CSV table of C-alpha atoms and ligand atoms in Angstrom, one decimal:
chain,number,residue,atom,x,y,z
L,1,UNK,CA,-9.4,-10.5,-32.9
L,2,UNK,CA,-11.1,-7.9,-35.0
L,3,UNK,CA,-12.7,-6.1,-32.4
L,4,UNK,CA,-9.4,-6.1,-30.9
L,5,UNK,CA,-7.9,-4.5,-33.5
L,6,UNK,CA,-10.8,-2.2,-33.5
L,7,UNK,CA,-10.1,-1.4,-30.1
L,8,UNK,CA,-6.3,-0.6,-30.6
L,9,UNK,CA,-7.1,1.3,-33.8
L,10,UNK,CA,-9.5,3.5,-31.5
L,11,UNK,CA,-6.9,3.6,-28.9
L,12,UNK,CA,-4.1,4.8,-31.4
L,13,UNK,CA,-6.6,7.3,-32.7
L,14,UNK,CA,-6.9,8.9,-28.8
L,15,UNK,CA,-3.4,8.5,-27.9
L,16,UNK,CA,-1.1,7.9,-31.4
L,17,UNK,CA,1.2,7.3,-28.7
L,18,UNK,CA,-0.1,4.1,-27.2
L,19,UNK,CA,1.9,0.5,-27.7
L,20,UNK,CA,5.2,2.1,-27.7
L,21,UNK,CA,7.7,-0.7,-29.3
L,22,UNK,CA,10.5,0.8,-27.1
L,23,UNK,CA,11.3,2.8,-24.1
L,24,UNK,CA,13.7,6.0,-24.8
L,25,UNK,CA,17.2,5.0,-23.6
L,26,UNK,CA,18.8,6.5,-20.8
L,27,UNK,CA,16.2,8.7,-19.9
L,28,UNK,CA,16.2,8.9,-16.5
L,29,UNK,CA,12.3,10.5,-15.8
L,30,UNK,CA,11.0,7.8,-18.3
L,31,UNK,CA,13.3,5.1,-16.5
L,32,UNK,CA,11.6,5.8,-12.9
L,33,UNK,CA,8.3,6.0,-14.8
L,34,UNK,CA,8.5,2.3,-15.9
L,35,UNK,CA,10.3,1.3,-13.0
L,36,UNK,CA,7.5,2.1,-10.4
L,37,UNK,CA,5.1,0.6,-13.1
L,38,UNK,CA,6.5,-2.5,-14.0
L,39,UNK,CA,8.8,-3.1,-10.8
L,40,UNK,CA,6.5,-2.7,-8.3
L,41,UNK,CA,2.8,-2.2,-9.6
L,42,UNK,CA,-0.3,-0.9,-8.2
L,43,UNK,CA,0.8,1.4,-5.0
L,44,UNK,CA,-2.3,1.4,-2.5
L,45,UNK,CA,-2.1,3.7,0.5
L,46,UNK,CA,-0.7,1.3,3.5
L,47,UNK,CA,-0.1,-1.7,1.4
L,48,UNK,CA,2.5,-4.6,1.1
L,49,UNK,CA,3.2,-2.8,-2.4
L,50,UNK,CA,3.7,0.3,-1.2
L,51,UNK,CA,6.3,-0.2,1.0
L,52,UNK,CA,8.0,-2.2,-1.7
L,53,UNK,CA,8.0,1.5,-3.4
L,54,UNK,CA,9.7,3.0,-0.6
L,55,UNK,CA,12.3,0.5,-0.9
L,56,UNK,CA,12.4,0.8,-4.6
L,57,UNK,CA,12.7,5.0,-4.7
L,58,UNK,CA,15.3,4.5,-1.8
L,59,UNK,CA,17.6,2.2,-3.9
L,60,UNK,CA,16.8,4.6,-6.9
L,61,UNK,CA,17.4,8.0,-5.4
L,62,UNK,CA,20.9,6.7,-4.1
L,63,UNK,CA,21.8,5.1,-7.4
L,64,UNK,CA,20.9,8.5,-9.0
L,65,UNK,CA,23.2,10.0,-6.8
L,66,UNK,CA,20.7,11.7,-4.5
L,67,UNK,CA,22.2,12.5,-1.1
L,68,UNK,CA,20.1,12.3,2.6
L,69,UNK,CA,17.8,9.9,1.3
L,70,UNK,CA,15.1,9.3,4.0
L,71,UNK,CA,12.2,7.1,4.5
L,72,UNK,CA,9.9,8.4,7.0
L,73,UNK,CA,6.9,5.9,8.5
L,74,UNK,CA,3.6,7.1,9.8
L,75,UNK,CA,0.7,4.9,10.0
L,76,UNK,CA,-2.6,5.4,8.4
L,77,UNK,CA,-6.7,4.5,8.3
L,78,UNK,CA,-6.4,2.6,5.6
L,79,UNK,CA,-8.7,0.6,2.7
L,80,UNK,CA,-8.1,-2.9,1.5
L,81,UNK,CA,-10.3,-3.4,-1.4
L,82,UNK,CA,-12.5,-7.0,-1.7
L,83,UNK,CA,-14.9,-8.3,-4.5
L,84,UNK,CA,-16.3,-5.4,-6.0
L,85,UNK,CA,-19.5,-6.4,-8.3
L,86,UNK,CA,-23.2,-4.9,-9.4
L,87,UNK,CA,-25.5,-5.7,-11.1
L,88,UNK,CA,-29.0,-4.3,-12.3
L,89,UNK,CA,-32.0,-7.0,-11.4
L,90,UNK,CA,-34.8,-4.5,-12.6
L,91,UNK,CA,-36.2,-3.6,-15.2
L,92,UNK,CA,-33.4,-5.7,-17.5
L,93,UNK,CA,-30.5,-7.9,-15.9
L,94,UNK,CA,-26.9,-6.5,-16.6
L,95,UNK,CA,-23.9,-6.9,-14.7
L,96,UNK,CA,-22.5,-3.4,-14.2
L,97,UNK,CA,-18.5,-2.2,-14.3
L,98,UNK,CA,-18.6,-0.9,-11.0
L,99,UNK,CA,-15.3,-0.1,-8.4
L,100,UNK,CA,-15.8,0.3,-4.6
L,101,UNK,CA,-14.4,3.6,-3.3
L,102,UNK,CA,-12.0,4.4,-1.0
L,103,UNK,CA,-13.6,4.0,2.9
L,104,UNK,CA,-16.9,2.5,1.1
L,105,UNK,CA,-18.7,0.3,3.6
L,106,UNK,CA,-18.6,-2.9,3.6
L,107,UNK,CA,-21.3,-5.7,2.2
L,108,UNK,CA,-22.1,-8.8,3.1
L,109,UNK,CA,-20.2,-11.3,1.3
L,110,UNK,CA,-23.7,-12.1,-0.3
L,111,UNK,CA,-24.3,-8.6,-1.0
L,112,UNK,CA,-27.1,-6.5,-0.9
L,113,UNK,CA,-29.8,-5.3,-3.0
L,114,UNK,CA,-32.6,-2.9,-2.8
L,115,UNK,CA,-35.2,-0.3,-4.6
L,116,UNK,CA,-32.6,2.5,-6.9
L,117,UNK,CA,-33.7,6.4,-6.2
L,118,UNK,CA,-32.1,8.3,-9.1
L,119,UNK,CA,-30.2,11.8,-8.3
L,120,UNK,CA,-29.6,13.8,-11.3
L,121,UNK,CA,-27.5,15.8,-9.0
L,122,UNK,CA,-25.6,16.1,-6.0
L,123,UNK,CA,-27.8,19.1,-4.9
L,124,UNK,CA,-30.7,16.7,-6.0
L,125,UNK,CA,-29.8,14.2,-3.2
L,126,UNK,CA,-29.2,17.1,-0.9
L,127,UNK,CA,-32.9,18.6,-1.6
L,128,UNK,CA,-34.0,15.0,-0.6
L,129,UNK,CA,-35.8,14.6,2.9
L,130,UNK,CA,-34.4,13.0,5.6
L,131,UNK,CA,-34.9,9.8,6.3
L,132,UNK,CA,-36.9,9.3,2.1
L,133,UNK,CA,-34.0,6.4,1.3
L,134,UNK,CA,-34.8,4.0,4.3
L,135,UNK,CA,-34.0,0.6,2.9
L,136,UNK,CA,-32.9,2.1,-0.7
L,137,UNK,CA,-30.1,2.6,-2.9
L,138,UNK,CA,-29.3,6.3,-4.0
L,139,UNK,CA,-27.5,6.6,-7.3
L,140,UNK,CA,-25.9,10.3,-7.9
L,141,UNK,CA,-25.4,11.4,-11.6
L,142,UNK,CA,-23.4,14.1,-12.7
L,143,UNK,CA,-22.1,16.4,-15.9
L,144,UNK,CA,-18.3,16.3,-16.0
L,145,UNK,CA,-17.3,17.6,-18.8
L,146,UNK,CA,-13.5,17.6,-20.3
L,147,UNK,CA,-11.5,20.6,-20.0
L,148,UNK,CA,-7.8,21.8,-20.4
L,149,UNK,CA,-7.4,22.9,-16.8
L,150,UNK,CA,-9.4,19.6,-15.7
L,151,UNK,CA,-11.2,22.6,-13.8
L,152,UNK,CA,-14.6,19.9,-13.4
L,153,UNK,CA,-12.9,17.8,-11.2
L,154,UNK,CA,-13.3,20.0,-8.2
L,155,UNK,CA,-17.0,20.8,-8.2
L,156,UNK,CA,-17.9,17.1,-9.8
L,157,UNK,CA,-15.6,15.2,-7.0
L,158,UNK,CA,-17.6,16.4,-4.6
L,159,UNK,CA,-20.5,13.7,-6.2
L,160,UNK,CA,-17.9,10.9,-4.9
L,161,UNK,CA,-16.1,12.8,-2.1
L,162,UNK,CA,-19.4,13.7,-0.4
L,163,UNK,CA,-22.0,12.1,-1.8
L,164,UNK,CA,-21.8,8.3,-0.1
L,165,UNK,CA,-22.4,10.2,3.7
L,166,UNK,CA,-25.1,12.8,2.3
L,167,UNK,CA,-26.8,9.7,1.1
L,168,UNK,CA,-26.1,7.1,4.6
L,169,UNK,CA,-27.7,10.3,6.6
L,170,UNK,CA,-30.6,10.1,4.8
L,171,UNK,CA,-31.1,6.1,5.7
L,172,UNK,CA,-29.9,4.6,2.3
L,173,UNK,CA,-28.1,1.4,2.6
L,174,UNK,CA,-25.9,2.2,-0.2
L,175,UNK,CA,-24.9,4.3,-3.1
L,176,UNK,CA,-23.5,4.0,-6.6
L,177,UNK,CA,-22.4,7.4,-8.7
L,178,UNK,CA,-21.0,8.3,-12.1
L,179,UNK,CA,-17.7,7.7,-12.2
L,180,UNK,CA,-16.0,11.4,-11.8
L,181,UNK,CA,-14.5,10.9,-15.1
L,182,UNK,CA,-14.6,12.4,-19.4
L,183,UNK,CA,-14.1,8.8,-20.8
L,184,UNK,CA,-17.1,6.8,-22.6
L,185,UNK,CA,-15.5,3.3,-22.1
L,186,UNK,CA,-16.7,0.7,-19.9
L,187,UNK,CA,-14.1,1.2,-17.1
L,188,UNK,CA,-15.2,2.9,-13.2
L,189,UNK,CA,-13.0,5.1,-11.7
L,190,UNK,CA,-12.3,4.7,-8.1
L,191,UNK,CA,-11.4,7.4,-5.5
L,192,UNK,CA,-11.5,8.3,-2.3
L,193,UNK,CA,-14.9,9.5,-0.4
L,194,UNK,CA,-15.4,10.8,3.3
L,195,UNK,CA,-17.9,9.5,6.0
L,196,UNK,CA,-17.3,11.8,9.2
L,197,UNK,CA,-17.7,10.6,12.7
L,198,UNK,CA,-20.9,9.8,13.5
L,199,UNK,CA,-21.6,9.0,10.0
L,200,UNK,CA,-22.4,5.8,9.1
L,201,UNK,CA,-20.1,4.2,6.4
L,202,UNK,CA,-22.6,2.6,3.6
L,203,UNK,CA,-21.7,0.9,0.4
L,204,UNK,CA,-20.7,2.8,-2.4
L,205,UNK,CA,-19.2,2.3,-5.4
L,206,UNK,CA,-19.1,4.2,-8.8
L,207,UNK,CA,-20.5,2.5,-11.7
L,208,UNK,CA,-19.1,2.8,-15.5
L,209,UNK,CA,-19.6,6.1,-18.1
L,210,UNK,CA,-21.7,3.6,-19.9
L,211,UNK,CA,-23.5,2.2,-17.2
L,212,UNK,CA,-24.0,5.7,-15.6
L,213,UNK,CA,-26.1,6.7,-19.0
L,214,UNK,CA,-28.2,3.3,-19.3
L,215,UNK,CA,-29.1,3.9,-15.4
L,216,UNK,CA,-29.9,7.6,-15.9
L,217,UNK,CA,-32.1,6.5,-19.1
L,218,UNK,CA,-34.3,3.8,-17.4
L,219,UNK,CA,-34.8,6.8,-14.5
L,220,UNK,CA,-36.0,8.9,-17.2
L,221,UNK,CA,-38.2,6.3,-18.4
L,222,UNK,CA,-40.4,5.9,-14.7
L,223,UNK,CA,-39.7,1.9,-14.8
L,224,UNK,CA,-38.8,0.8,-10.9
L,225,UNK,CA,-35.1,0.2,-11.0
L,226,UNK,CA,-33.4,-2.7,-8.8
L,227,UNK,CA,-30.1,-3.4,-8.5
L,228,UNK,CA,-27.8,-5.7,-6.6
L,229,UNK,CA,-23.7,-4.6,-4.7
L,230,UNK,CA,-21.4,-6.8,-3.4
L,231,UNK,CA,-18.4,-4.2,-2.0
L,232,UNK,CA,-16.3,-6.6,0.2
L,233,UNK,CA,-13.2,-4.2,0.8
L,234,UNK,CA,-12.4,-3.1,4.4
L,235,UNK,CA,-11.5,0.1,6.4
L,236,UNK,CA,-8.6,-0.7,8.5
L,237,UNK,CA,-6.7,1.3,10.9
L,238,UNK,CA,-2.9,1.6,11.5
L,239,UNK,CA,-2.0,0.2,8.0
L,240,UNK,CA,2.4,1.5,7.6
L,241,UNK,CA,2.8,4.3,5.1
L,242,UNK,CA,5.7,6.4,4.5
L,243,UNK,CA,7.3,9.4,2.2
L,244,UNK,CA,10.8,9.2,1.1
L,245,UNK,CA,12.9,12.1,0.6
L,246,UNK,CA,16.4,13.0,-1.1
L,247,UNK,CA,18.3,16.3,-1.4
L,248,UNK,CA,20.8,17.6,-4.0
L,249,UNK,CA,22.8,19.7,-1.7
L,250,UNK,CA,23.1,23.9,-2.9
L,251,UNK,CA,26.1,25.1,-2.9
L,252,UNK,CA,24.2,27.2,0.1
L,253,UNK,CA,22.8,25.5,2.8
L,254,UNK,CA,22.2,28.4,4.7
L,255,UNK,CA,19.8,29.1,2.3
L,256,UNK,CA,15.9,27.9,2.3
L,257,UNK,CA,15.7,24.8,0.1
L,258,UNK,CA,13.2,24.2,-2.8
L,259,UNK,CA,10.7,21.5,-2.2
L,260,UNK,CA,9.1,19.6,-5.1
L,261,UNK,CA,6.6,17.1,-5.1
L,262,UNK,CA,4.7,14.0,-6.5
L,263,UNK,CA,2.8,10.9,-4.4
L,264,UNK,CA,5.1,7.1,-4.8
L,265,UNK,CA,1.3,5.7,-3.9
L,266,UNK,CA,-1.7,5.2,-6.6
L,267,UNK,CA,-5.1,2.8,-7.0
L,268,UNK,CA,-5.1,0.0,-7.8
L,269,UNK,CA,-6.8,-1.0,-10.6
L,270,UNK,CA,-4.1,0.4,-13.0
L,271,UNK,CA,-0.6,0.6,-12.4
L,272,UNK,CA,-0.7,4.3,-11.4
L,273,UNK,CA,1.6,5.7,-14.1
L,274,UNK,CA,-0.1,9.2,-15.1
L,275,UNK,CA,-1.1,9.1,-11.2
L,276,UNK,CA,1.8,9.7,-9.6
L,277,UNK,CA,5.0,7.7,-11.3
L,278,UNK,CA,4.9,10.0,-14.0
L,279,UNK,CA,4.8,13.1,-11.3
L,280,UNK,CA,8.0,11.8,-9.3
L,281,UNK,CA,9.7,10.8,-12.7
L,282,UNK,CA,9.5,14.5,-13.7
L,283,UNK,CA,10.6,15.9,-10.6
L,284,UNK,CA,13.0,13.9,-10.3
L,285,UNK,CA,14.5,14.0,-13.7
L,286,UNK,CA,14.4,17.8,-13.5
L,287,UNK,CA,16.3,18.4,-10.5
L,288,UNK,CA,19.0,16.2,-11.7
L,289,UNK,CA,19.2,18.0,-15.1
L,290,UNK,CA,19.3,21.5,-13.2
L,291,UNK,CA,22.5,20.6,-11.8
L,292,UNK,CA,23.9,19.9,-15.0
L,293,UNK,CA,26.4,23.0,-15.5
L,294,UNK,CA,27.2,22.8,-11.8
L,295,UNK,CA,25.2,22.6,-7.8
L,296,UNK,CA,22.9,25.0,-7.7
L,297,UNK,CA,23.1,27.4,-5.0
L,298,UNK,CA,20.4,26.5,-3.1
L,299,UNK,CA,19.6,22.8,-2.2
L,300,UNK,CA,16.4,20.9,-4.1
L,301,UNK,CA,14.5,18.6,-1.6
L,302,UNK,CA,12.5,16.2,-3.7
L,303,UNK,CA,9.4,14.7,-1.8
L,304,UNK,CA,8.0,11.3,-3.1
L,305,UNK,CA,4.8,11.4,-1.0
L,306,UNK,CA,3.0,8.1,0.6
L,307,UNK,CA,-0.9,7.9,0.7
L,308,UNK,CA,-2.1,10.9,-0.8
L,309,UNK,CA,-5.1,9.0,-2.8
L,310,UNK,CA,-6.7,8.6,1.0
L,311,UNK,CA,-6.3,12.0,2.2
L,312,UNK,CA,-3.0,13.3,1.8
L,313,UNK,CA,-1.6,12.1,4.4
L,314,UNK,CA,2.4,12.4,3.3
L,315,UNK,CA,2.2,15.5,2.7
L,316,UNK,CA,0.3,16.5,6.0
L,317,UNK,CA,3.2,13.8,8.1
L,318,UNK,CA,6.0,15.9,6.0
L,319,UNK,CA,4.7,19.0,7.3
L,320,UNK,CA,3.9,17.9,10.8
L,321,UNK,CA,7.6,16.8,11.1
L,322,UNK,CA,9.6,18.7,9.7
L,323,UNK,CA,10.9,22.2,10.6
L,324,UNK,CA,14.0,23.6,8.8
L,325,UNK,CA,12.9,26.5,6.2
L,326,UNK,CA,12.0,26.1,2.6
L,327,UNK,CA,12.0,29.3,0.2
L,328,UNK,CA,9.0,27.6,-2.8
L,329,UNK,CA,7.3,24.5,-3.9
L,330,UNK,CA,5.8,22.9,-6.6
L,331,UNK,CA,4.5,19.9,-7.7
L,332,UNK,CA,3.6,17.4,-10.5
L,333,UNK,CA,0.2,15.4,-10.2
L,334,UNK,CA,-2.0,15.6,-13.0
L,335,UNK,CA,-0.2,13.1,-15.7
L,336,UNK,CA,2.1,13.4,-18.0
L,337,UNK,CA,0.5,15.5,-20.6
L,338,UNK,CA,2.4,18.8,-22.1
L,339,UNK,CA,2.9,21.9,-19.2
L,340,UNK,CA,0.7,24.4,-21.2
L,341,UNK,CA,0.7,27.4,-18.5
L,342,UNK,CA,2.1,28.6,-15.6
L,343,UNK,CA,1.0,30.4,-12.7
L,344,UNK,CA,2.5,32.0,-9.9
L,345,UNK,CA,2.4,33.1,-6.1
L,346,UNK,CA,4.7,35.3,-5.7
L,347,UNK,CA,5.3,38.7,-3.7
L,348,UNK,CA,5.3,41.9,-5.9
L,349,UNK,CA,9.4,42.0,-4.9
L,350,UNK,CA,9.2,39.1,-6.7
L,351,UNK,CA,7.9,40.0,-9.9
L,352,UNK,CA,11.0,40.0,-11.9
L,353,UNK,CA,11.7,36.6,-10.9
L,354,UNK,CA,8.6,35.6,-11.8
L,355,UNK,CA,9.2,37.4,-15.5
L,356,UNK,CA,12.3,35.4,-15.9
L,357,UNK,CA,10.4,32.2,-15.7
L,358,UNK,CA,8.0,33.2,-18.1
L,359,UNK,CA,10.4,34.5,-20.6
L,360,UNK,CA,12.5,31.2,-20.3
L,361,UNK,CA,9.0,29.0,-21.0
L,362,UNK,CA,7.8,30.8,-23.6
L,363,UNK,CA,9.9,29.6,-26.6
L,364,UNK,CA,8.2,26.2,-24.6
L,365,UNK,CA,4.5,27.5,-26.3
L,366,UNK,CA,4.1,27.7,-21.9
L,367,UNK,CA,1.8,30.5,-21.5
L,368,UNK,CA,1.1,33.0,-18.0
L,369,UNK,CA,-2.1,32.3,-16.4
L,370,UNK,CA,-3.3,35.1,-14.3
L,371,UNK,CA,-4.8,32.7,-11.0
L,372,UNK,CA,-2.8,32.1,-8.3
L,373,UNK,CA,-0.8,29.0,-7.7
L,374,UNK,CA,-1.3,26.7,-5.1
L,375,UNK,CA,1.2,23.6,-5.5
L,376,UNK,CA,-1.0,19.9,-5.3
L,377,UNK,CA,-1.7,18.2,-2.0
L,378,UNK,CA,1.8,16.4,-1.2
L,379,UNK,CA,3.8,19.6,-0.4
L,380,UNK,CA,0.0,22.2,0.3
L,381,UNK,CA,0.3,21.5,4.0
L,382,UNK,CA,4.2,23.0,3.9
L,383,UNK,CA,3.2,26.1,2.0
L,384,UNK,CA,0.7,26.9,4.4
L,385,UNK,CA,2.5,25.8,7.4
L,386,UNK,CA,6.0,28.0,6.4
L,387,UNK,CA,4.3,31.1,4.0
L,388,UNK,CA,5.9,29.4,1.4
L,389,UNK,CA,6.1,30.9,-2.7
L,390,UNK,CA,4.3,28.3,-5.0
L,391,UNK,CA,5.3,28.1,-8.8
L,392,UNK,CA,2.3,25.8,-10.3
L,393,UNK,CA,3.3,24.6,-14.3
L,394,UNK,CA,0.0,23.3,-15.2
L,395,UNK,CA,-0.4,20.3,-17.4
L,396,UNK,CA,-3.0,20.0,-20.6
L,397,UNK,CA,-5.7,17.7,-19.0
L,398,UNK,CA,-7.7,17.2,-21.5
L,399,UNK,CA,-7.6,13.8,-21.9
L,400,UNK,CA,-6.6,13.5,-17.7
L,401,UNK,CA,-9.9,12.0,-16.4
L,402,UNK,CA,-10.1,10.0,-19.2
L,403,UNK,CA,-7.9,7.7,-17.6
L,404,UNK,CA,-7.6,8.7,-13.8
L,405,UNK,CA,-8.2,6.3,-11.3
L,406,UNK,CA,-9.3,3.7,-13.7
L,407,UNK,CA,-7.7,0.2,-15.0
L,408,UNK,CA,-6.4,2.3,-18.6
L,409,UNK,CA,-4.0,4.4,-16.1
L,410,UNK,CA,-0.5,2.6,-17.4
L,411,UNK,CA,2.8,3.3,-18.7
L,412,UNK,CA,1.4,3.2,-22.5
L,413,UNK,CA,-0.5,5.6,-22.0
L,414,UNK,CA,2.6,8.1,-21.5
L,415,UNK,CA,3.8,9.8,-24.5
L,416,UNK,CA,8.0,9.9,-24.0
L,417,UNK,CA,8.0,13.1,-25.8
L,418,UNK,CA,5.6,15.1,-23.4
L,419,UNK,CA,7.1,13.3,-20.8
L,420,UNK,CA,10.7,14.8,-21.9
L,421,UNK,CA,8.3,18.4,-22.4
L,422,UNK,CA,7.3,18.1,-18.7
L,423,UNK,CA,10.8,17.4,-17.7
L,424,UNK,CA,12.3,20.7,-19.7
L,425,UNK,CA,9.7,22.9,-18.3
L,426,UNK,CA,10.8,22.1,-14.9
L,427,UNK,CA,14.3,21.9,-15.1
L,428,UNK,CA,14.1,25.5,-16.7
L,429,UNK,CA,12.1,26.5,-13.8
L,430,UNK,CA,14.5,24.4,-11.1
L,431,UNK,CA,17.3,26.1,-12.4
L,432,UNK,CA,16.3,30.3,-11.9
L,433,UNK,CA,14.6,29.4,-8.5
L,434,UNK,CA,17.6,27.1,-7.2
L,435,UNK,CA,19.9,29.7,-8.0
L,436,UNK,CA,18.0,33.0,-7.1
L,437,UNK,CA,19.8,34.4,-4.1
L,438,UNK,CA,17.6,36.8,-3.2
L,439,UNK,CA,14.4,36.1,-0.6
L,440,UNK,CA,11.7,34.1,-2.9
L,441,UNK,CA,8.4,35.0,-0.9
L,442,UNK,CA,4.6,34.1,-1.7
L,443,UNK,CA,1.8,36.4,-2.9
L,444,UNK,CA,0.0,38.1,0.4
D,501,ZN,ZN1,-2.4,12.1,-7.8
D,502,ZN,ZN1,-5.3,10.2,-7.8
């Protein structure tokens, strides 16, 4: 009970926000929020519960007086996640907090277990010669670091994204990493990883913060290192996924919509409420409240995107199908922490547009960034397909990968207040591009 306390005393101190008594009432972005979390659950890519989503945002979106609502299918390659378990047999015996990844290979139900080669890098394993982890199990460290732009995440990914089929094509017959993650409890974060055609899929899993450090400090110490996996979960093709859709008509339709974004999917080993329900919840929330002196004049297209944690897939279905014109998108998929900047891709026609959004986020403490936007990977493949203007409001992350992709993603976790921050920000930014009339085009 103590070390309970402890534990939500520490919690409390991190997020002064967490075990909130009550939810806000009648807020519709922290209604959908807790909805997707507590009505339906964990959202994996392709699963039973994800479909139960799609049901759930279609029965929401017409209650909230959305019109067009749409559910469109498309199957995908999907993973269904077993027994996930490791454990270190040499030097010491510990059982290690490990999560398969998404397309990991599959183990015996058994397991395996074999000699562990230590990488301090992911340009360490690459160095490696071919064919030096026959019969072996690579581990690949890393040095995330926690940043306000949650700018690590791209170069460190690429330790989980790429690493598992550097590590098969060099003959080992499996592969742990460092969770890609800033927290230093004992929780893995999962993910997705990649193993091309021709590449065979190995084991691989990502081990604890914790773990990751006692693994790296036996390496350092020269002792042979041993350790046991037992990843269970399968790749399996043509598993149903889906994106739903709902408009609020402009009082234009000639006009190009605006298309905003967020992914109804998430892992599963939370209930996926900073990755995405909190995303769609703002969106959402926002285009309502940007109707609220009267239809804007052009319409708002709100796109709550099905397996994106797998490879994006809604978003590349969305743009596959669909061909009427779009004038900007945007999207919200990095939590629900306070928008602290906004960026732009606009055309130079544009620029006064672009300094009324500014001006009307600044009272927000929402400060200009100077890089170019680029949207998030539900509504990317549309901007590239149709040459489309991004508006990117970029939220603080630095306590993002603290919690992303683990079991501590939940609704507690959500602060109602930064939630209702997130919601302003956009509806500010809904409401001058909804109603612009002139031609809103990208940045060349
Ligand atoms: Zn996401
Ligand atoms: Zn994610």
């Amino acid at each position: 009970m103590r070390n309970k306390l402890c534990a939500a005393a520490l919690l409390a101190s991190v997020f002064p926000f967490a075990a909130q008594a009550q939810d806000p009432v009648g807020d519709v972005a922290w209604d959908i929020l807790a909805g997707l979390t507590s009505e339906v659950g964990p959202r994996m890519p392709g699963s039973e519960a994800e479909a139960r989503a799609r049901t759930w945002a279609d029965a929401r979106l017409k209650a909230l007086g959305f019109s067009n609502v749409t559910t469109e299918p498309f199957p995908i390659r999907g993973y269904v996640r077993g027994r996930d378990e490791a454990s270190l047999i040499a030097p010491i015996p510990y059982k290690l907090a490990v999560t398969a990844l998404g397309y990991s290979g599959t183990t015996p139900d058994k397991g395996i277990d074999g000699e562990v080669v230590y990488f301090s890098t992911l340009d360490a394993l690459k160095a490696a010669p071919t064919g030096s982890l026959v019969g072996k199990i690579a581990f690949i460290d890393h040095a995330m670091k926690r940043a306000q732009d949650g700018s690590g995440y791209g170069p460190y990914g690429q330790v989980r994204r790429a690493g598992p089929a550097i590590a098969s094509a060099k003959g080992a017959i499996g592969v742990v990493i460092r969770s890609i993650g800033t927290d230093s409890h004992r929780n893995p974060h999962t993910g997705g990883t990649t193993f091309a055609d021709g590449v065979k899929p190995i084991p691989a899993g990502a081990v604890s913060n914790p773990d990751a450090d006692l693994i790296a400090r036996i390496a350092r110490s020269g002792k042979p290192m041993r350790l046991s996996l037992v990843l269970t979960g399968k790749t399996t093709d043509n598993l149903p996924s889906g994106n739903v859709f709902a408009d609020l008509p402009g009082r234009d339709p000639s006009l190009p919509a605006i298309l905003v974004g967020c992914h109804l999917d998430s892992w599963d080993l939370g209930t996926g409420a900073i990755d995405d329900a909190a995303g769609c919840a703002i969106i959402t929330a926002a285009a309502l409240k940007a109707q609220e002196g009267g239809k804007a004049l052009r319409t708002i297209r709100v796109l709550w995107a099905g397996s994106e944690e797998l490879g994006g897939f809604g978003g590349k279905a969305f743009a596959a199908k669909h061909a009427e014109p779009y004038a900007l998108a945007m999207e919200s998929d990095f939590g629900a922490a306070k928008v602290w900047r906004v960026g732009f891709s606009f055309a130079d026609a544009n620029k006064p547009l672009a300094d009324r959004i500014a001006a009307a986020l600044s009272p927000m403490g929402i400060v200009r960034g100077s890089g170019k936007a680029n949207g998030g990977t539900d509504v990317e493949p549309m901007i590239e397909k149709q040459k489309l203007a991004v508006v990117d409001l970029d939220q603080d992350g630095t306590h993002y990968f603290d919690l992303h992709h683990t079991p501590d993603d939940t609704l507690d976790k959500v602060d109602p207040a930064e939630l209702a921050q997130n919601v302003a920000a956009w509806t500010q930014v809904l409401k001058i591009v909804a109603n612009e009339a002139a031609p809103i085009l990208p940045a060349p």
